[in-house]
């Protein structure tokens, strides 16, 4: 089965044809439900489940990574507060960081990785230092699952004066083109 235009998402698709096209997560979830395939999880996981279903293969669910459980920071924080192993990027942390840095603070990939790597010896001062050290590093990478964001960044760099409508038209054309013809942004 070969299509020159993006085909409808139906059970007649082969696994290979399915994988050639960009699908929104919402489309994948609805299609998974129609096929009695589990419709939860990341877009990559949904894609793998559906691809296996279309190919007639069974799908072995990956074992979820166990989050370190333990105490989470609460109450009043100071620069000396030690960050426990398994600390999540919580509203308590966000509020304290905003009080120290200002409204520009946000949990970006660098800060999420910092908290995820906490070994129980780092402090909130270390978190502040890490924030300041990782600012101004230029353009950061955008993870693979955020294809629209990568496309938008690349397209705006090539078309700085273009309108939002032009961007959206370009995005629709990009996502309606098979993977092997569009390249990756």
mmCIF file with all atom_site columns, N, CA and C in Angstrom, residues 28-92:
data_model
loop_
_atom_site.group_PDB
_atom_site.id
_atom_site.type_symbol
_atom_site.label_atom_id
_atom_site.label_alt_id
_atom_site.label_comp_id
_atom_site.label_asym_id
_atom_site.label_entity_id
_atom_site.label_seq_id
_atom_site.pdbx_PDB_ins_code
_atom_site.Cartn_x
_atom_site.Cartn_y
_atom_site.Cartn_z
_atom_site.occupancy
_atom_site.B_iso_or_equiv
_atom_site.pdbx_formal_charge
_atom_site.auth_seq_id
_atom_site.auth_comp_id
_atom_site.auth_asym_id
_atom_site.auth_atom_id
_atom_site.pdbx_PDB_model_num
ATOM 1   N N  . UNK A 1 28 ? -3.766  9.222  17.615 1.00 0.00 ? 28 UNK A N  1
ATOM 2   C CA . UNK A 1 28 ? -3.271  7.905  18.019 1.00 0.00 ? 28 UNK A CA 1
ATOM 3   C C  . UNK A 1 28 ? -4.116  7.323  19.149 1.00 0.00 ? 28 UNK A C  1
ATOM 4   N N  . UNK A 1 29 ? -4.483  8.148  20.110 1.00 0.00 ? 29 UNK A N  1
ATOM 5   C CA . UNK A 1 29 ? -5.295  7.663  21.234 1.00 0.00 ? 29 UNK A CA 1
ATOM 6   C C  . UNK A 1 29 ? -6.661  7.166  20.741 1.00 0.00 ? 29 UNK A C  1
ATOM 7   N N  . UNK A 1 30 ? -7.303  7.937  19.884 1.00 0.00 ? 30 UNK A N  1
ATOM 8   C CA . UNK A 1 30 ? -8.623  7.534  19.373 1.00 0.00 ? 30 UNK A CA 1
ATOM 9   C C  . UNK A 1 30 ? -8.501  6.246  18.558 1.00 0.00 ? 30 UNK A C  1
ATOM 10  N N  . UNK A 1 31 ? -7.485  6.157  17.723 1.00 0.00 ? 31 UNK A N  1
ATOM 11  C CA . UNK A 1 31 ? -7.286  4.960  16.897 1.00 0.00 ? 31 UNK A CA 1
ATOM 12  C C  . UNK A 1 31 ? -6.985  3.745  17.783 1.00 0.00 ? 31 UNK A C  1
ATOM 13  N N  . UNK A 1 32 ? -6.168  3.941  18.794 1.00 0.00 ? 32 UNK A N  1
ATOM 14  C CA . UNK A 1 32 ? -5.848  2.842  19.714 1.00 0.00 ? 32 UNK A CA 1
ATOM 15  C C  . UNK A 1 32 ? -7.129  2.331  20.385 1.00 0.00 ? 32 UNK A C  1
ATOM 16  N N  . UNK A 1 33 ? -7.959  3.241  20.840 1.00 0.00 ? 33 UNK A N  1
ATOM 17  C CA . UNK A 1 33 ? -9.225  2.819  21.479 1.00 0.00 ? 33 UNK A CA 1
ATOM 18  C C  . UNK A 1 33 ? -10.093 2.025  20.502 1.00 0.00 ? 33 UNK A C  1
ATOM 19  N N  . UNK A 1 34 ? -10.161 2.491  19.249 1.00 0.00 ? 34 UNK A N  1
ATOM 20  C CA . UNK A 1 34 ? -10.948 1.783  18.231 1.00 0.00 ? 34 UNK A CA 1
ATOM 21  C C  . UNK A 1 34 ? -10.420 0.371  18.001 1.00 0.00 ? 34 UNK A C  1
ATOM 22  N N  . UNK A 1 35 ? -9.123  0.176  18.176 1.00 0.00 ? 35 UNK A N  1
ATOM 23  C CA . UNK A 1 35 ? -8.501  -1.140 17.943 1.00 0.00 ? 35 UNK A CA 1
ATOM 24  C C  . UNK A 1 35 ? -8.362  -1.945 19.231 1.00 0.00 ? 35 UNK A C  1
ATOM 25  N N  . UNK A 1 36 ? -8.924  -1.459 20.325 1.00 0.00 ? 36 UNK A N  1
ATOM 26  C CA . UNK A 1 36 ? -8.775  -2.114 21.636 1.00 0.00 ? 36 UNK A CA 1
ATOM 27  C C  . UNK A 1 36 ? -7.312  -2.257 22.025 1.00 0.00 ? 36 UNK A C  1
ATOM 28  N N  . UNK A 1 37 ? -6.555  -1.220 21.725 1.00 0.00 ? 37 UNK A N  1
ATOM 29  C CA . UNK A 1 37 ? -5.153  -1.130 22.114 1.00 0.00 ? 37 UNK A CA 1
ATOM 30  C C  . UNK A 1 37 ? -5.077  -0.098 23.233 1.00 0.00 ? 37 UNK A C  1
ATOM 31  N N  . UNK A 1 38 ? -4.262  -0.362 24.210 1.00 0.00 ? 38 UNK A N  1
ATOM 32  C CA . UNK A 1 38 ? -4.124  0.571  25.337 1.00 0.00 ? 38 UNK A CA 1
ATOM 33  C C  . UNK A 1 38 ? -3.761  1.955  24.810 1.00 0.00 ? 38 UNK A C  1
ATOM 34  N N  . UNK A 1 39 ? -4.479  2.991  25.252 1.00 0.00 ? 39 UNK A N  1
ATOM 35  C CA . UNK A 1 39 ? -4.348  4.340  24.702 1.00 0.00 ? 39 UNK A CA 1
ATOM 36  C C  . UNK A 1 39 ? -3.684  5.319  25.658 1.00 0.00 ? 39 UNK A C  1
ATOM 37  N N  . UNK A 1 40 ? -2.911  4.823  26.616 1.00 0.00 ? 40 UNK A N  1
ATOM 38  C CA . UNK A 1 40 ? -2.242  5.700  27.571 1.00 0.00 ? 40 UNK A CA 1
ATOM 39  C C  . UNK A 1 40 ? -0.747  5.728  27.282 1.00 0.00 ? 40 UNK A C  1
ATOM 40  N N  . UNK A 1 41 ? -0.071  6.665  27.915 1.00 0.00 ? 41 UNK A N  1
ATOM 41  C CA . UNK A 1 41 ? 1.377   6.742  27.783 1.00 0.00 ? 41 UNK A CA 1
ATOM 42  C C  . UNK A 1 41 ? 1.830   7.791  26.787 1.00 0.00 ? 41 UNK A C  1
ATOM 43  N N  . UNK A 1 42 ? 3.109   7.785  26.529 1.00 0.00 ? 42 UNK A N  1
ATOM 44  C CA . UNK A 1 42 ? 3.704   8.776  25.631 1.00 0.00 ? 42 UNK A CA 1
ATOM 45  C C  . UNK A 1 42 ? 3.302   8.505  24.186 1.00 0.00 ? 42 UNK A C  1
ATOM 46  N N  . UNK A 1 43 ? 3.533   9.483  23.348 1.00 0.00 ? 43 UNK A N  1
ATOM 47  C CA . UNK A 1 43 ? 3.231   9.338  21.931 1.00 0.00 ? 43 UNK A CA 1
ATOM 48  C C  . UNK A 1 43 ? 4.073   8.219  21.319 1.00 0.00 ? 43 UNK A C  1
ATOM 49  N N  . UNK A 1 44 ? 5.342   8.124  21.719 1.00 0.00 ? 44 UNK A N  1
ATOM 50  C CA . UNK A 1 44 ? 6.220   7.067  21.201 1.00 0.00 ? 44 UNK A CA 1
ATOM 51  C C  . UNK A 1 44 ? 5.699   5.687  21.596 1.00 0.00 ? 44 UNK A C  1
ATOM 52  N N  . UNK A 1 45 ? 5.224   5.563  22.819 1.00 0.00 ? 45 UNK A N  1
ATOM 53  C CA . UNK A 1 45 ? 4.687   4.285  23.283 1.00 0.00 ? 45 UNK A CA 1
ATOM 54  C C  . UNK A 1 45 ? 3.396   3.935  22.542 1.00 0.00 ? 45 UNK A C  1
ATOM 55  N N  . UNK A 1 46 ? 2.517   4.894  22.357 1.00 0.00 ? 46 UNK A N  1
ATOM 56  C CA . UNK A 1 46 ? 1.287   4.667  21.582 1.00 0.00 ? 46 UNK A CA 1
ATOM 57  C C  . UNK A 1 46 ? 1.622   4.224  20.159 1.00 0.00 ? 46 UNK A C  1
ATOM 58  N N  . UNK A 1 47 ? 2.579   4.893  19.548 1.00 0.00 ? 47 UNK A N  1
ATOM 59  C CA . UNK A 1 47 ? 2.991   4.555  18.184 1.00 0.00 ? 47 UNK A CA 1
ATOM 60  C C  . UNK A 1 47 ? 3.496   3.126  18.120 1.00 0.00 ? 47 UNK A C  1
ATOM 61  N N  . UNK A 1 48 ? 4.319   2.722  19.077 1.00 0.00 ? 48 UNK A N  1
ATOM 62  C CA . UNK A 1 48 ? 4.862   1.358  19.094 1.00 0.00 ? 48 UNK A CA 1
ATOM 63  C C  . UNK A 1 48 ? 3.745   0.330  19.274 1.00 0.00 ? 48 UNK A C  1
ATOM 64  N N  . UNK A 1 49 ? 2.787   0.599  20.163 1.00 0.00 ? 49 UNK A N  1
ATOM 65  C CA . UNK A 1 49 ? 1.671   -0.324 20.374 1.00 0.00 ? 49 UNK A CA 1
ATOM 66  C C  . UNK A 1 49 ? 0.840   -0.485 19.105 1.00 0.00 ? 49 UNK A C  1
ATOM 67  N N  . UNK A 1 50 ? 0.520   0.654  18.466 1.00 0.00 ? 50 UNK A N  1
ATOM 68  C CA . UNK A 1 50 ? -0.312  0.614  17.264 1.00 0.00 ? 50 UNK A CA 1
ATOM 69  C C  . UNK A 1 50 ? 0.427   -0.080 16.127 1.00 0.00 ? 50 UNK A C  1
ATOM 70  N N  . UNK A 1 51 ? 1.708   0.222  15.966 1.00 0.00 ? 51 UNK A N  1
ATOM 71  C CA . UNK A 1 51 ? 2.496   -0.423 14.910 1.00 0.00 ? 51 UNK A CA 1
ATOM 72  C C  . UNK A 1 51 ? 2.487   -1.938 15.089 1.00 0.00 ? 51 UNK A C  1
ATOM 73  N N  . UNK A 1 52 ? 2.679   -2.397 16.308 1.00 0.00 ? 52 UNK A N  1
ATOM 74  C CA . UNK A 1 52 ? 2.655   -3.833 16.579 1.00 0.00 ? 52 UNK A CA 1
ATOM 75  C C  . UNK A 1 52 ? 1.269   -4.403 16.254 1.00 0.00 ? 52 UNK A C  1
ATOM 76  N N  . UNK A 1 53 ? 0.223   -3.693 16.629 1.00 0.00 ? 53 UNK A N  1
ATOM 77  C CA . UNK A 1 53 ? -1.140  -4.141 16.363 1.00 0.00 ? 53 UNK A CA 1
ATOM 78  C C  . UNK A 1 53 ? -1.391  -4.265 14.858 1.00 0.00 ? 53 UNK A C  1
ATOM 79  N N  . UNK A 1 54 ? -0.973  -3.263 14.099 1.00 0.00 ? 54 UNK A N  1
ATOM 80  C CA . UNK A 1 54 ? -1.165  -3.297 12.643 1.00 0.00 ? 54 UNK A CA 1
ATOM 81  C C  . UNK A 1 54 ? -0.380  -4.431 12.002 1.00 0.00 ? 54 UNK A C  1
ATOM 82  N N  . UNK A 1 55 ? 0.771   -4.776 12.584 1.00 0.00 ? 55 UNK A N  1
ATOM 83  C CA . UNK A 1 55 ? 1.603   -5.854 12.045 1.00 0.00 ? 55 UNK A CA 1
ATOM 84  C C  . UNK A 1 55 ? 1.154   -7.220 12.548 1.00 0.00 ? 55 UNK A C  1
ATOM 85  N N  . UNK A 1 56 ? 0.186   -7.243 13.472 1.00 0.00 ? 56 UNK A N  1
ATOM 86  C CA . UNK A 1 56 ? -0.282  -8.510 14.009 1.00 0.00 ? 56 UNK A CA 1
ATOM 87  C C  . UNK A 1 56 ? 0.650   -9.109 15.058 1.00 0.00 ? 56 UNK A C  1
ATOM 88  N N  . UNK A 1 57 ? 1.533   -8.286 15.603 1.00 0.00 ? 57 UNK A N  1
ATOM 89  C CA . UNK A 1 57 ? 2.469   -8.745 16.640 1.00 0.00 ? 57 UNK A CA 1
ATOM 90  C C  . UNK A 1 57 ? 1.917   -8.407 18.006 1.00 0.00 ? 57 UNK A C  1
ATOM 91  N N  . UNK A 1 58 ? 2.303   -9.182 18.985 1.00 0.00 ? 58 UNK A N  1
ATOM 92  C CA . UNK A 1 58 ? 1.968   -8.806 20.349 1.00 0.00 ? 58 UNK A CA 1
ATOM 93  C C  . UNK A 1 58 ? 2.952   -7.724 20.778 1.00 0.00 ? 58 UNK A C  1
ATOM 94  N N  . UNK A 1 59 ? 2.534   -6.943 21.734 1.00 0.00 ? 59 UNK A N  1
ATOM 95  C CA . UNK A 1 59 ? 3.381   -5.848 22.216 1.00 0.00 ? 59 UNK A CA 1
ATOM 96  C C  . UNK A 1 59 ? 3.661   -6.078 23.688 1.00 0.00 ? 59 UNK A C  1
ATOM 97  N N  . UNK A 1 60 ? 4.923   -6.067 24.048 1.00 0.00 ? 60 UNK A N  1
ATOM 98  C CA . UNK A 1 60 ? 5.315   -6.222 25.442 1.00 0.00 ? 60 UNK A CA 1
ATOM 99  C C  . UNK A 1 60 ? 5.498   -4.828 26.022 1.00 0.00 ? 60 UNK A C  1
ATOM 100 N N  . UNK A 1 61 ? 4.670   -4.520 27.016 1.00 0.00 ? 61 UNK A N  1
ATOM 101 C CA . UNK A 1 61 ? 4.748   -3.203 27.659 1.00 0.00 ? 61 UNK A CA 1
ATOM 102 C C  . UNK A 1 61 ? 6.093   -3.054 28.363 1.00 0.00 ? 61 UNK A C  1
ATOM 103 N N  . UNK A 1 62 ? 6.742   -1.916 28.186 1.00 0.00 ? 62 UNK A N  1
ATOM 104 C CA . UNK A 1 62 ? 7.998   -1.699 28.907 1.00 0.00 ? 62 UNK A CA 1
ATOM 105 C C  . UNK A 1 62 ? 7.735   -1.583 30.400 1.00 0.00 ? 62 UNK A C  1
ATOM 106 N N  . UNK A 1 63 ? 8.697   -2.021 31.161 1.00 0.00 ? 63 UNK A N  1
ATOM 107 C CA . UNK A 1 63 ? 8.586   -1.905 32.612 1.00 0.00 ? 63 UNK A CA 1
ATOM 108 C C  . UNK A 1 63 ? 8.813   -0.449 32.979 1.00 0.00 ? 63 UNK A C  1
ATOM 109 N N  . UNK A 1 64 ? 7.855   0.173  33.662 1.00 0.00 ? 64 UNK A N  1
ATOM 110 C CA . UNK A 1 64 ? 8.041   1.585  34.000 1.00 0.00 ? 64 UNK A CA 1
ATOM 111 C C  . UNK A 1 64 ? 9.212   1.758  34.965 1.00 0.00 ? 64 UNK A C  1
ATOM 112 N N  . UNK A 1 65 ? 9.943   2.830  34.746 1.00 0.00 ? 65 UNK A N  1
ATOM 113 C CA . UNK A 1 65 ? 11.046  3.157  35.652 1.00 0.00 ? 65 UNK A CA 1
ATOM 114 C C  . UNK A 1 65 ? 10.448  3.514  37.002 1.00 0.00 ? 65 UNK A C  1
ATOM 115 N N  . UNK A 1 66 ? 11.009  2.961  38.025 1.00 0.00 ? 66 UNK A N  1
ATOM 116 C CA . UNK A 1 66 ? 10.510  3.257  39.362 1.00 0.00 ? 66 UNK A CA 1
ATOM 117 C C  . UNK A 1 66 ? 11.082  4.575  39.826 1.00 0.00 ? 66 UNK A C  1
ATOM 118 N N  . UNK A 1 67 ? 10.196  5.445  40.223 1.00 0.00 ? 67 UNK A N  1
ATOM 119 C CA . UNK A 1 67 ? 10.638  6.725  40.785 1.00 0.00 ? 67 UNK A CA 1
ATOM 120 C C  . UNK A 1 67 ? 11.121  6.491  42.198 1.00 0.00 ? 67 UNK A C  1
ATOM 121 N N  . UNK A 1 68 ? 12.186  7.151  42.516 1.00 0.00 ? 68 UNK A N  1
ATOM 122 C CA . UNK A 1 68 ? 12.644  7.086  43.903 1.00 0.00 ? 68 UNK A CA 1
ATOM 123 C C  . UNK A 1 68 ? 11.580  7.741  44.759 1.00 0.00 ? 68 UNK A C  1
ATOM 124 N N  . UNK A 1 69 ? 11.142  7.029  45.744 1.00 0.00 ? 69 UNK A N  1
ATOM 125 C CA . UNK A 1 69 ? 10.159  7.634  46.627 1.00 0.00 ? 69 UNK A CA 1
ATOM 126 C C  . UNK A 1 69 ? 10.867  8.039  47.907 1.00 0.00 ? 69 UNK A C  1
ATOM 127 N N  . UNK A 1 70 ? 10.298  8.911  48.556 1.00 0.00 ? 70 UNK A N  1
ATOM 128 C CA . UNK A 1 70 ? 10.894  9.376  49.791 1.00 0.00 ? 70 UNK A CA 1
ATOM 129 C C  . UNK A 1 70 ? 10.345  10.734 50.130 1.00 0.00 ? 70 UNK A C  1
ATOM 130 N N  . UNK A 1 71 ? 10.951  11.354 51.100 1.00 0.00 ? 71 UNK A N  1
ATOM 131 C CA . UNK A 1 71 ? 10.440  12.653 51.531 1.00 0.00 ? 71 UNK A CA 1
ATOM 132 C C  . UNK A 1 71 ? 10.587  13.704 50.426 1.00 0.00 ? 71 UNK A C  1
ATOM 133 N N  . UNK A 1 72 ? 9.604   14.574 50.357 1.00 0.00 ? 72 UNK A N  1
ATOM 134 C CA . UNK A 1 72 ? 9.618   15.687 49.418 1.00 0.00 ? 72 UNK A CA 1
ATOM 135 C C  . UNK A 1 72 ? 9.713   16.974 50.230 1.00 0.00 ? 72 UNK A C  1
ATOM 136 N N  . UNK A 1 73 ? 10.379  17.959 49.657 1.00 0.00 ? 73 UNK A N  1
ATOM 137 C CA . UNK A 1 73 ? 10.520  19.236 50.358 1.00 0.00 ? 73 UNK A CA 1
ATOM 138 C C  . UNK A 1 73 ? 9.155   19.894 50.539 1.00 0.00 ? 73 UNK A C  1
ATOM 139 N N  . UNK A 1 74 ? 8.962   20.464 51.707 1.00 0.00 ? 74 UNK A N  1
ATOM 140 C CA . UNK A 1 74 ? 7.721   21.179 52.022 1.00 0.00 ? 74 UNK A CA 1
ATOM 141 C C  . UNK A 1 74 ? 8.070   22.280 53.011 1.00 0.00 ? 74 UNK A C  1
ATOM 142 N N  . UNK A 1 75 ? 7.179   23.219 53.157 1.00 0.00 ? 75 UNK A N  1
ATOM 143 C CA . UNK A 1 75 ? 7.393   24.270 54.141 1.00 0.00 ? 75 UNK A CA 1
ATOM 144 C C  . UNK A 1 75 ? 8.390   25.310 53.670 1.00 0.00 ? 75 UNK A C  1
ATOM 145 N N  . UNK A 1 76 ? 9.082   25.913 54.631 1.00 0.00 ? 76 UNK A N  1
ATOM 146 C CA . UNK A 1 76 ? 10.019  26.999 54.349 1.00 0.00 ? 76 UNK A CA 1
ATOM 147 C C  . UNK A 1 76 ? 11.341  26.420 53.853 1.00 0.00 ? 76 UNK A C  1
ATOM 148 N N  . UNK A 1 77 ? 11.798  26.922 52.710 1.00 0.00 ? 77 UNK A N  1
ATOM 149 C CA . UNK A 1 77 ? 13.082  26.495 52.158 1.00 0.00 ? 77 UNK A CA 1
ATOM 150 C C  . UNK A 1 77 ? 14.103  27.610 52.337 1.00 0.00 ? 77 UNK A C  1
ATOM 151 N N  . UNK A 1 78 ? 15.359  27.231 52.402 1.00 0.00 ? 78 UNK A N  1
ATOM 152 C CA . UNK A 1 78 ? 16.466  28.196 52.458 1.00 0.00 ? 78 UNK A CA 1
ATOM 153 C C  . UNK A 1 78 ? 17.526  27.732 51.490 1.00 0.00 ? 78 UNK A C  1
ATOM 154 N N  . UNK A 1 79 ? 18.546  28.529 51.315 1.00 0.00 ? 79 UNK A N  1
ATOM 155 C CA . UNK A 1 79 ? 19.646  28.116 50.435 1.00 0.00 ? 79 UNK A CA 1
ATOM 156 C C  . UNK A 1 79 ? 20.375  26.898 50.983 1.00 0.00 ? 79 UNK A C  1
ATOM 157 N N  . UNK A 1 80 ? 20.294  26.652 52.288 1.00 0.00 ? 80 UNK A N  1
ATOM 158 C CA . UNK A 1 80 ? 20.962  25.500 52.900 1.00 0.00 ? 80 UNK A CA 1
ATOM 159 C C  . UNK A 1 80 ? 20.117  24.230 52.873 1.00 0.00 ? 80 UNK A C  1
ATOM 160 N N  . UNK A 1 81 ? 18.861  24.329 52.463 1.00 0.00 ? 81 UNK A N  1
ATOM 161 C CA . UNK A 1 81 ? 17.990  23.149 52.442 1.00 0.00 ? 81 UNK A CA 1
ATOM 162 C C  . UNK A 1 81 ? 18.573  22.101 51.509 1.00 0.00 ? 81 UNK A C  1
ATOM 163 N N  . UNK A 1 82 ? 18.729  20.888 52.019 1.00 0.00 ? 82 UNK A N  1
ATOM 164 C CA . UNK A 1 82 ? 19.254  19.778 51.221 1.00 0.00 ? 82 UNK A CA 1
ATOM 165 C C  . UNK A 1 82 ? 18.113  19.181 50.400 1.00 0.00 ? 82 UNK A C  1
ATOM 166 N N  . UNK A 1 83 ? 18.393  18.925 49.134 1.00 0.00 ? 83 UNK A N  1
ATOM 167 C CA . UNK A 1 83 ? 17.407  18.359 48.217 1.00 0.00 ? 83 UNK A CA 1
ATOM 168 C C  . UNK A 1 83 ? 17.464  16.842 48.346 1.00 0.00 ? 83 UNK A C  1
ATOM 169 N N  . UNK A 1 84 ? 16.377  16.211 48.776 1.00 0.00 ? 84 UNK A N  1
ATOM 170 C CA . UNK A 1 84 ? 16.408  14.756 48.956 1.00 0.00 ? 84 UNK A CA 1
ATOM 171 C C  . UNK A 1 84 ? 16.421  13.999 47.630 1.00 0.00 ? 84 UNK A C  1
ATOM 172 N N  . UNK A 1 85 ? 16.917  12.785 47.668 1.00 0.00 ? 85 UNK A N  1
ATOM 173 C CA . UNK A 1 85 ? 16.872  11.909 46.501 1.00 0.00 ? 85 UNK A CA 1
ATOM 174 C C  . UNK A 1 85 ? 15.406  11.738 46.109 1.00 0.00 ? 85 UNK A C  1
ATOM 175 N N  . UNK A 1 86 ? 15.123  11.815 44.813 1.00 0.00 ? 86 UNK A N  1
ATOM 176 C CA . UNK A 1 86 ? 13.754  11.633 44.342 1.00 0.00 ? 86 UNK A CA 1
ATOM 177 C C  . UNK A 1 86 ? 12.880  12.864 44.416 1.00 0.00 ? 86 UNK A C  1
ATOM 178 N N  . UNK A 1 87 ? 13.480  14.015 44.724 1.00 0.00 ? 87 UNK A N  1
ATOM 179 C CA . UNK A 1 87 ? 12.693  15.245 44.803 1.00 0.00 ? 87 UNK A CA 1
ATOM 180 C C  . UNK A 1 87 ? 12.099  15.558 43.438 1.00 0.00 ? 87 UNK A C  1
ATOM 181 N N  . UNK A 1 88 ? 10.796  15.801 43.412 1.00 0.00 ? 88 UNK A N  1
ATOM 182 C CA . UNK A 1 88 ? 10.123  16.177 42.175 1.00 0.00 ? 88 UNK A CA 1
ATOM 183 C C  . UNK A 1 88 ? 10.156  17.695 42.010 1.00 0.00 ? 88 UNK A C  1
ATOM 184 N N  . UNK A 1 89 ? 9.921   18.137 40.812 1.00 0.00 ? 89 UNK A N  1
ATOM 185 C CA . UNK A 1 89 ? 9.850   19.567 40.516 1.00 0.00 ? 89 UNK A CA 1
ATOM 186 C C  . UNK A 1 89 ? 8.461   20.048 40.938 1.00 0.00 ? 89 UNK A C  1
ATOM 187 N N  . UNK A 1 90 ? 8.322   20.350 42.195 1.00 0.00 ? 90 UNK A N  1
ATOM 188 C CA . UNK A 1 90 ? 7.021   20.648 42.799 1.00 0.00 ? 90 UNK A CA 1
ATOM 189 C C  . UNK A 1 90 ? 6.718   22.139 42.805 1.00 0.00 ? 90 UNK A C  1
ATOM 190 N N  . UNK A 1 91 ? 5.487   22.456 43.194 1.00 0.00 ? 91 UNK A N  1
ATOM 191 C CA . UNK A 1 91 ? 5.078   23.842 43.340 1.00 0.00 ? 91 UNK A CA 1
ATOM 192 C C  . UNK A 1 91 ? 5.824   24.509 44.490 1.00 0.00 ? 91 UNK A C  1
ATOM 193 N N  . UNK A 1 92 ? 6.199   23.748 45.506 1.00 0.00 ? 92 UNK A N  1
ATOM 194 C CA . UNK A 1 92 ? 6.987   24.291 46.615 1.00 0.00 ? 92 UNK A CA 1
ATOM 195 C C  . UNK A 1 92 ? 8.344   24.772 46.087 1.00 0.00 ? 92 UNK A C  1
#
